[in-house]
Short mmCIF file of C-alpha atoms in Angstrom, two decimals:
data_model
loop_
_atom_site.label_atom_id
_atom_site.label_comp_id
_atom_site.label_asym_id
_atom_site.label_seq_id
_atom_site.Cartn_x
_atom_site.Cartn_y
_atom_site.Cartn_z
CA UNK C 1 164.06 49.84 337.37
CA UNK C 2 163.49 49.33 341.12
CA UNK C 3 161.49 47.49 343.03
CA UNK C 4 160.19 47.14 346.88
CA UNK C 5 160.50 43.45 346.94
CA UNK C 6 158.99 42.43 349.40
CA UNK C 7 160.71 38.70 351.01
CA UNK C 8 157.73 37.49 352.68
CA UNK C 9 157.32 34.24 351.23
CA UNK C 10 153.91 32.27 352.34
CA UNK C 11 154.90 30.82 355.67
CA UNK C 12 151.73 28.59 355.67
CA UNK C 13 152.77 27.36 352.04
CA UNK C 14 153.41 24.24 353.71
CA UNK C 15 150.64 23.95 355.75
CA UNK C 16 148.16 23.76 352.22
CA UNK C 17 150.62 22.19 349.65
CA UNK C 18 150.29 18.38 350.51
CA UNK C 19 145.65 19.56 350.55
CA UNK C 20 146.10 20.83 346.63
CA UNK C 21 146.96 17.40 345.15
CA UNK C 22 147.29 17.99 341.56
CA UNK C 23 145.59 21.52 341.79
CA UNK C 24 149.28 22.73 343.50
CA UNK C 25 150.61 22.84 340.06
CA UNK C 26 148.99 25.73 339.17
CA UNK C 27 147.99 27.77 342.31
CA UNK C 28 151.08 27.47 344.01
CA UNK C 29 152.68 30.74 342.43
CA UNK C 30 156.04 31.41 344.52
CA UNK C 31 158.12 34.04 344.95
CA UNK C 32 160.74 33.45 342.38
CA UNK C 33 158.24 32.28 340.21
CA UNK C 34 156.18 35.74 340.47
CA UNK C 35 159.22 37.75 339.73
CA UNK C 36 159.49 35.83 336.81
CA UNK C 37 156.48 36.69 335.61
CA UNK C 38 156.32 39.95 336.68
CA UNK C 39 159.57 40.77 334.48
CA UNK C 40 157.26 39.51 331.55
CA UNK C 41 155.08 42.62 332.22
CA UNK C 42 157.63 44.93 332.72
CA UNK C 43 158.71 44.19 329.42
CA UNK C 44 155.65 44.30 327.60
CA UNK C 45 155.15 47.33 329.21
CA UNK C 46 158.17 49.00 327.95
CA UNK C 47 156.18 48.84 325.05
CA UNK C 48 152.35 49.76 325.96
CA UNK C 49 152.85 53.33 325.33
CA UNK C 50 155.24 55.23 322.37
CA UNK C 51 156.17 57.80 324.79
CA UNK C 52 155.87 59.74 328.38
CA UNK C 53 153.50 61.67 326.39
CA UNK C 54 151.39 58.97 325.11
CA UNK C 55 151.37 57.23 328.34
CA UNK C 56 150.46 60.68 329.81
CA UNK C 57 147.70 60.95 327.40
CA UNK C 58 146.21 57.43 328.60
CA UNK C 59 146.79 58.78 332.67
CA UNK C 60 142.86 58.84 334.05
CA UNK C 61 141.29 56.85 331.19
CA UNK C 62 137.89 54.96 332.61
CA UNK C 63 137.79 51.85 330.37
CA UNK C 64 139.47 49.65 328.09
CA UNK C 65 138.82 50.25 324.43
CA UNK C 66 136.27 47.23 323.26
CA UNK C 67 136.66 47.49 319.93
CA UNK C 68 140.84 46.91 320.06
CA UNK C 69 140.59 43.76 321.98
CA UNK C 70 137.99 41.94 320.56
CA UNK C 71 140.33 40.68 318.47
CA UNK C 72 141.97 38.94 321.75
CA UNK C 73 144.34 39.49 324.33
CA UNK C 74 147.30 39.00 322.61
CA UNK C 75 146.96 43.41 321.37
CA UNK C 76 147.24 44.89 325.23
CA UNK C 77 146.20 42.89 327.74
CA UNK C 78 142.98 41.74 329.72
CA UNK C 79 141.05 44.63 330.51
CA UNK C 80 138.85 44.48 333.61
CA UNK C 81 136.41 47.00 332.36
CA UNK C 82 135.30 48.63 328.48
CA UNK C 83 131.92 50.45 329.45
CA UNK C 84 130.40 52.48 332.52
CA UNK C 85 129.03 50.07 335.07
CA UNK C 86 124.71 50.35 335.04
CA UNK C 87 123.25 48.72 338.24
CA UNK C 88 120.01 48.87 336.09
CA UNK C 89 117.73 50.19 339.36
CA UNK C 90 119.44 48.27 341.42
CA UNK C 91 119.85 45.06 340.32
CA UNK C 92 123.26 44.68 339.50
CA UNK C 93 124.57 45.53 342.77
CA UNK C 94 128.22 44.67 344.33
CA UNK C 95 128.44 43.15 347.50
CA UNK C 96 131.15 45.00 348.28
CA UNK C 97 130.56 47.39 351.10
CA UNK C 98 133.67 49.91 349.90
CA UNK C 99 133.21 49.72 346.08
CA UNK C 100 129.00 50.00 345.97
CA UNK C 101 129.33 52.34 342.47
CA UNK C 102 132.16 51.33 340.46
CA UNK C 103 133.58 53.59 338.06
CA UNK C 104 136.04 52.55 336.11
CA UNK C 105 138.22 49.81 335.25
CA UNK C 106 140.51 50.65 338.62
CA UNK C 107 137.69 49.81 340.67
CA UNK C 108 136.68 46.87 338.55
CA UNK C 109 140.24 45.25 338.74
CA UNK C 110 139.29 44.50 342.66
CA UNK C 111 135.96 43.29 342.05
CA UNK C 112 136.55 40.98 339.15
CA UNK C 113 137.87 38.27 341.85
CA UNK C 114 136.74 39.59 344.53
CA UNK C 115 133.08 39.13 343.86
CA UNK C 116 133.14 35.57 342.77
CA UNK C 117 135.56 34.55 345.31
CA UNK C 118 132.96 36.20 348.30
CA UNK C 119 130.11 34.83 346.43
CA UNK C 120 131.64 31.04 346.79
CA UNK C 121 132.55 31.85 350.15
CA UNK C 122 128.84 33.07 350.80
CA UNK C 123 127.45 29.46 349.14
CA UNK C 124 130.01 27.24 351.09
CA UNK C 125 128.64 28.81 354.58
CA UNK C 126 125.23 28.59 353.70
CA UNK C 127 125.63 24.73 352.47
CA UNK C 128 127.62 23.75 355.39
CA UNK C 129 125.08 25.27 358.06
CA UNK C 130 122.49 23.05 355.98
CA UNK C 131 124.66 19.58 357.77
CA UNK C 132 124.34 20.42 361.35
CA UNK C 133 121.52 18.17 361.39
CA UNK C 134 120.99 14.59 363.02
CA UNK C 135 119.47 12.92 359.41
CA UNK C 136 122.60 14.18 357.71
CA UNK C 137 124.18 11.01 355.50
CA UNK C 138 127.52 11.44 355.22
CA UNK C 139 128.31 11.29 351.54
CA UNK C 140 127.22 15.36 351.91
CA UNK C 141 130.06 16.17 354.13
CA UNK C 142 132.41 13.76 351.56
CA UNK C 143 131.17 16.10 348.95
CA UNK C 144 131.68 19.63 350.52
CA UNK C 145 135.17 18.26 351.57
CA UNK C 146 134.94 17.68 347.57
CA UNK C 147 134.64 20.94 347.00
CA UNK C 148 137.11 22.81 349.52
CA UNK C 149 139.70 20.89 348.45
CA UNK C 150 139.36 20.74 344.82
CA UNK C 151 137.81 24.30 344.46
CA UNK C 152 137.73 26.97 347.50
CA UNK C 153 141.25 26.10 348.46
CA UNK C 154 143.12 26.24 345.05
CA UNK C 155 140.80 29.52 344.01
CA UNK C 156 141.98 31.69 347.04
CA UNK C 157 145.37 29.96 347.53
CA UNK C 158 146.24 30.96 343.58
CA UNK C 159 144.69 34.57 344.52
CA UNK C 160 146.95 35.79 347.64
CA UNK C 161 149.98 34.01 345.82
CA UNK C 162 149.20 36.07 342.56
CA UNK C 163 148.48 38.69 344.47
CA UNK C 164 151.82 38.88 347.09
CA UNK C 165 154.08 37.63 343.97
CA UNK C 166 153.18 39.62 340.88
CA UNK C 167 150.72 41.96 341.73
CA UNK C 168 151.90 44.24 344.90
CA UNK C 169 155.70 43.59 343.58
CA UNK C 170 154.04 45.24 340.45
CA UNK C 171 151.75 48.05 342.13
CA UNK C 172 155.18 48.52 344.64
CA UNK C 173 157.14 49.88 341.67
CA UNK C 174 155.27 53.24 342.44
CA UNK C 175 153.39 52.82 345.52
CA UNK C 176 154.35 52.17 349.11
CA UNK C 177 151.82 49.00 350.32
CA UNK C 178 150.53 48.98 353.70
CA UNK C 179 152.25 46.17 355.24
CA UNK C 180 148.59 44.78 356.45
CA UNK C 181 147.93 43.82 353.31
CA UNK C 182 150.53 41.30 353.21
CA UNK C 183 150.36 39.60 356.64
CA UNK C 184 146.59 38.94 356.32
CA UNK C 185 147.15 36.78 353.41
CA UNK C 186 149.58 34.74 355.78
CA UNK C 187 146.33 34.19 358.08
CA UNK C 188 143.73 33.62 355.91
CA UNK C 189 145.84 30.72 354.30
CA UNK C 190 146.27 29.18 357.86
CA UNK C 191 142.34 28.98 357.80
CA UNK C 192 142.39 27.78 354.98
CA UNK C 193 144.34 24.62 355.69
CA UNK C 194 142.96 24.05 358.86
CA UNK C 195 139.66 23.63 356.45
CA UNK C 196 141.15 21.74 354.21
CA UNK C 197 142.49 19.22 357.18
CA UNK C 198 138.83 18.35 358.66
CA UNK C 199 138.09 14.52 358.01
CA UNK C 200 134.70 14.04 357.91
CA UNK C 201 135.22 10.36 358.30
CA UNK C 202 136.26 10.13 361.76
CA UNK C 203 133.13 12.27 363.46
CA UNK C 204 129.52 12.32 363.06
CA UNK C 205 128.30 14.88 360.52
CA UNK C 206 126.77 17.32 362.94
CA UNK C 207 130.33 17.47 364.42
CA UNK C 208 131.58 18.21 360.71
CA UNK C 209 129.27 21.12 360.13
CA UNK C 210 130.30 22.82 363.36
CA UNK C 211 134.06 22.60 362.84
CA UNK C 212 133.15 24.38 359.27
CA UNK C 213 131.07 26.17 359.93
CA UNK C 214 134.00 27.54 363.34
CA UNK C 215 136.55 27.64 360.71
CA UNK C 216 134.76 29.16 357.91
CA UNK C 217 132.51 31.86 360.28
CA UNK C 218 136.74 33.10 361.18
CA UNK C 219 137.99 32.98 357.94
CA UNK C 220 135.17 34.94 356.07
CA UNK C 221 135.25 37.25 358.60
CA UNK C 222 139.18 37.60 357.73
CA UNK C 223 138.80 38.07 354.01
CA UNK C 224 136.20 40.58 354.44
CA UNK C 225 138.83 42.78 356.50
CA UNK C 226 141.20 42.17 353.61
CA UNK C 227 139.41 42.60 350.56
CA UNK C 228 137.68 46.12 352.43
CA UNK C 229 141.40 47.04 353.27
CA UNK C 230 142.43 45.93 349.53
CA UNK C 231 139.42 47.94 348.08
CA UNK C 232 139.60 50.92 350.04
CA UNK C 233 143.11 51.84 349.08
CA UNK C 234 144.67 49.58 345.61
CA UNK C 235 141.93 51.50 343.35
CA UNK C 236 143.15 55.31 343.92
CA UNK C 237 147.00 53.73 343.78
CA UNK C 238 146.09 52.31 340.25
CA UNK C 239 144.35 55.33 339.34
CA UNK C 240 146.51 57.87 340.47
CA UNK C 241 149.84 55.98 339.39
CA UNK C 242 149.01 53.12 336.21
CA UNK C 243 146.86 53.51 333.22
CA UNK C 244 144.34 51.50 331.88
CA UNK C 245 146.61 49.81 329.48
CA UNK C 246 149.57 48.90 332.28
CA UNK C 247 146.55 47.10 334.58
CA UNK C 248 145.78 45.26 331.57
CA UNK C 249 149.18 44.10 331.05
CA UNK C 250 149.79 42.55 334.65
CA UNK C 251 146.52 41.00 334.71
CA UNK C 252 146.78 38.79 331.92
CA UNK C 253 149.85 37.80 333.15
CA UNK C 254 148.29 36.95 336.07
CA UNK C 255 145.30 35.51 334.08
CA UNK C 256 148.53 33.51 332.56
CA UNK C 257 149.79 32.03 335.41
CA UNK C 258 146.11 30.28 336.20
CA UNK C 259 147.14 27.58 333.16
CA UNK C 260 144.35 25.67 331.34
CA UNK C 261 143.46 23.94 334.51
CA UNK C 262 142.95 27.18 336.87
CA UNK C 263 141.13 29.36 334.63
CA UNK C 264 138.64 26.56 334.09
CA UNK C 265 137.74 27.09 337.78
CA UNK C 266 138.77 31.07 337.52
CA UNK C 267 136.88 32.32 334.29
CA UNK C 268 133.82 30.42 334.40
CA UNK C 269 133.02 32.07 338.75
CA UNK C 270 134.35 35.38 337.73
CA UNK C 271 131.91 35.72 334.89
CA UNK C 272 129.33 34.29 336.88
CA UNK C 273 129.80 36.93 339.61
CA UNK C 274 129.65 39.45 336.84
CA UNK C 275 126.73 38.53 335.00
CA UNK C 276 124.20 37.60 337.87
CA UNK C 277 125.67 39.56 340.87
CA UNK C 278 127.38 42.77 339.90
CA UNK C 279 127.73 43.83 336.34
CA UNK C 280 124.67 42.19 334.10
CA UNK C 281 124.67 40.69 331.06
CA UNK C 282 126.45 43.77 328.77
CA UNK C 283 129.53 43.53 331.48
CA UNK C 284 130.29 39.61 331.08
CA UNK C 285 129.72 39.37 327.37
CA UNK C 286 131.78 42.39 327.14
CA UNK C 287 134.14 40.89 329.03
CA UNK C 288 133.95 37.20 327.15
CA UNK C 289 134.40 38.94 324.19
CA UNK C 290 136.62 41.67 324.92
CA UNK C 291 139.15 39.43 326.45
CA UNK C 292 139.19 35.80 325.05
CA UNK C 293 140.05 34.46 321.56
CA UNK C 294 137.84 32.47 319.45
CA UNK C 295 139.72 29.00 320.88
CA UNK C 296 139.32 30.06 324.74
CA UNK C 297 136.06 31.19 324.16
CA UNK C 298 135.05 28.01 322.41
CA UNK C 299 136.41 26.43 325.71
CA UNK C 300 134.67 28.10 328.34
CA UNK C 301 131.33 28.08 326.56
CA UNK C 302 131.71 24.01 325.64
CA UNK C 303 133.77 22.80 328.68
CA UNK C 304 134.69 24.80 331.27
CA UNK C 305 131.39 27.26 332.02
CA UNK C 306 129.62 23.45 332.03
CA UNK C 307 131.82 21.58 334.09
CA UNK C 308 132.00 24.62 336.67
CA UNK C 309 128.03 24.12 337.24
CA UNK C 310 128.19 20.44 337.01
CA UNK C 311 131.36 20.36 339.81
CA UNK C 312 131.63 23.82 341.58
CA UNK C 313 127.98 24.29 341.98
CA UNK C 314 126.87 20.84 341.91
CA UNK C 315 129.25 19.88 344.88
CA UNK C 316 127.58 22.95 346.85
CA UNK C 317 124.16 22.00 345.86
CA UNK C 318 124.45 17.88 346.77
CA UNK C 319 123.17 19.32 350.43
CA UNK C 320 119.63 19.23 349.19
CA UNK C 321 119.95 16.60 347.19
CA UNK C 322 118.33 12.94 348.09
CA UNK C 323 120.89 10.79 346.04
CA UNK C 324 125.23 11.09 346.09
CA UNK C 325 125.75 12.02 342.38
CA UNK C 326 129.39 12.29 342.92
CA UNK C 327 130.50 8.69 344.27
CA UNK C 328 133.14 8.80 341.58
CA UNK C 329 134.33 12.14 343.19
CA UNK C 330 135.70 15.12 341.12
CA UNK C 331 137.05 13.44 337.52
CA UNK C 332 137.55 14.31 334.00
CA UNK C 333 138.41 17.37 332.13
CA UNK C 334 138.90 19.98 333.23
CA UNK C 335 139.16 19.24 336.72
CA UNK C 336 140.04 15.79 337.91
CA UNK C 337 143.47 14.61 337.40
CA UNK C 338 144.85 13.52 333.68
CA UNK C 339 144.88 10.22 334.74
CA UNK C 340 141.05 10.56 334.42
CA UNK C 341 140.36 12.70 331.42
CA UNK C 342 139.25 10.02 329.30
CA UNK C 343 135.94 10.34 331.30
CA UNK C 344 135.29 13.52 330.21
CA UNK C 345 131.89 14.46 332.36
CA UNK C 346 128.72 15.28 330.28
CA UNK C 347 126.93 18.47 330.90
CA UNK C 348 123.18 19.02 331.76
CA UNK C 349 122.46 19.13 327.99
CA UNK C 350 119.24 20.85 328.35
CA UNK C 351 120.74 23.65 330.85
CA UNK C 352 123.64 24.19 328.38
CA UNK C 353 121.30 24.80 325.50
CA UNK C 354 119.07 27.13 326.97
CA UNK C 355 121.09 28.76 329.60
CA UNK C 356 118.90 28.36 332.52
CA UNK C 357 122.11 27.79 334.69
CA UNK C 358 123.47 30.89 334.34
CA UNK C 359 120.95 33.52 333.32
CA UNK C 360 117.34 31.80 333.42
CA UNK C 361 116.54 32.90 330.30
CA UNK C 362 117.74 33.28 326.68
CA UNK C 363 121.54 31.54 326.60
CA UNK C 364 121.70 29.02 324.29
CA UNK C 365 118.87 27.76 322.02
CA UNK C 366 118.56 25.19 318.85
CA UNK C 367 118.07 27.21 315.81
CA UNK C 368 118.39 25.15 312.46
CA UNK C 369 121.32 22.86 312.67
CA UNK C 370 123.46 24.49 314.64
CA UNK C 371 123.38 26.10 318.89
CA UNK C 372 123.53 29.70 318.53
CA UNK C 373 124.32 32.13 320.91
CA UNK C 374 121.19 34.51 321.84
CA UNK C 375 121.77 37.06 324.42
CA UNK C 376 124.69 35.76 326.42
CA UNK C 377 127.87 34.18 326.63
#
């Protein structure tokens, strides 16, 4: 089987390893490591289809079949889509400017991250323009400094290294890559550690917000060039060369590499892009469902989609807030090192029982003895 392997390792790796901390673990995927993986899919899919004719049979096929996987992923993989996207007049919309009608799980494979990632992005500017003010205390820029370094940075670091280590090595088996694609990811990392390297300690926080908000105004602009370039051209290669099955394979590999630790951070913003931004509430339980075993599942609901609101959003929302809730900075599972996992954080009880912090309605409610779920997941 060959390969266009491409040798570009991250030359900025070492510009953002020593910012990760204990988050490097996980989203520092590197070339050797990548192949690694990617040999995993290749061998699994060796065995996705009987035969050129079965494999020729699944050429072309929209969406992932639903009622295969809800057993789990272990059957054939993580599948990015199982039904026909419905904006529902308009409100489930992507911000995407290339994909605005997505129709099948080739186009959903770029918009899964994508979405969340440029939603975060989106929410970072918007909270660091809110600190170019003289009244700012400074515990807010301590706690967006929280944030990009224990959030933005290991979300899009783990994203180009999945995505210049497993997944163009794996969409290069029958596809030649525009070489673009690869030496943006170089600069946006740069960015991204330039970010990562502002101390808010040593200048006022007016200062702060306008070196973020320079920074960040250079680097969204960047990773809107790449994911347009991305979007406008990976969705007709995986069409046109992979079937639904083989994209399913290499992204739960890739959803494998994340660890317990990343797809706490991971699942919990990519189903939140889905469900309030893009796809509605029939895409993310469909893809809760579809895609995660009863344990995971358990997991996200009880831990990770809470500690994502409490940390991820929380950080980003501590800009209008009168009091530093986060003196103790980012600890317990799932986030925080082990060394501080005895103090697990407690969840906004009320939001997790009746959902309000992710769809505003319906969610969780107390029925009898028990939570059960209502209309979402």
């Amino acid at each position: 089987m060959m390969f266009f392997s491409s040798k570009k390792e991250y030359p900025a790796n070492h510009e953002v390893k020593d910012d990760l901390g204990h988050h490097g673990d996980w989203c520092m995927i590197s070339e050797e490591k990548g192949k690694a993986h990617l040999d995993e899919a290749l061998k699994v899919l060796s065995k996705a289809h009987k035969s050129d004719e079965h494999r020729q049979s699944e050429m072309g096929k929209p969406h992932g079949d639903f009622s295969h996987n809800i057993l789990g992923i272990g059957q054939t993989g993580w599948h990015m889509s199982f039904s026909p996207h419905d904006d529902q007049g308009g409100r489930y919309v992507p911000q995407s400017r290339i994909i605005t009608k997505p129709k099948d799980w080739a186009d959903e494979t770029l918009l899964v991250p994508h979405e969340g990632l440029t939603w975060l992005l989106k929410e970072y500017r918007q909270a660091i323009g809110k600190l170019d003010r003289p009244d700012t205390p400074a515990w807010k820029c301590k706690n967006i400094q929280l944030f990009v370094q224990n959030f933005l940075l290991p979300m899009v670091v783990h994203h180009h290294h999945c995505e210049e280590n497993i997944f163009f090595p794996f969409l290069r088996h029958r596809v030649k890559l525009p070489e673009s694609m690869t030496t943006e990811h170089h600069d946006l990392v740069v960015l991204l550690g330039e970010m990562a390297k502002i101390d808010y300690a040593q200048m006022s926080p007016q200062d702060y917000a306008k070196k973020s908000i320079a920074i960040t105004d250079k680097l969204f602009k960047l990773w809107t060039q790449h994911v347009e370039n991305e979007e406008t051209y990976i969705p007709g290669y995986l069409r046109e060369n992979f079937t639904c099955t083989e994209g399913a394979v290499v992204e739960k590999i890739i959803g494998a590499t994340l660890g317990p630790h990343g797809m706490a951070m991971m699942v919990p913003l990519i189903v939140y892009g889905m469900r309030n931004i893009w796809g509605g509430d029939k895409k993310a339980n469909e893809f809760v469902h579809g895609n995660m075993p009863l344990p995971m599942r358990a997991l996200y609901i009880h831990s990770w989609r809470p500690a994502f609101f409490k940390y991820v959003i929380g950080l980003l929302k501590s800009v209008d807030e009168p009091k530093d809730n986060f003196k103790a900075g980012v600890i317990g599972y799932p986030y925080g090192p082990k060394s501080t996992w005895w103090r697990v954080p407690m969840p906004n009880l009320r939001h997790h029982l009746d959902g309000a912090h992710e769809t505003g309605k319906g969610g969780f409610g107390l029925h009898g003895k028990f939570l059960k779920r209502t209309n979402s997941a």
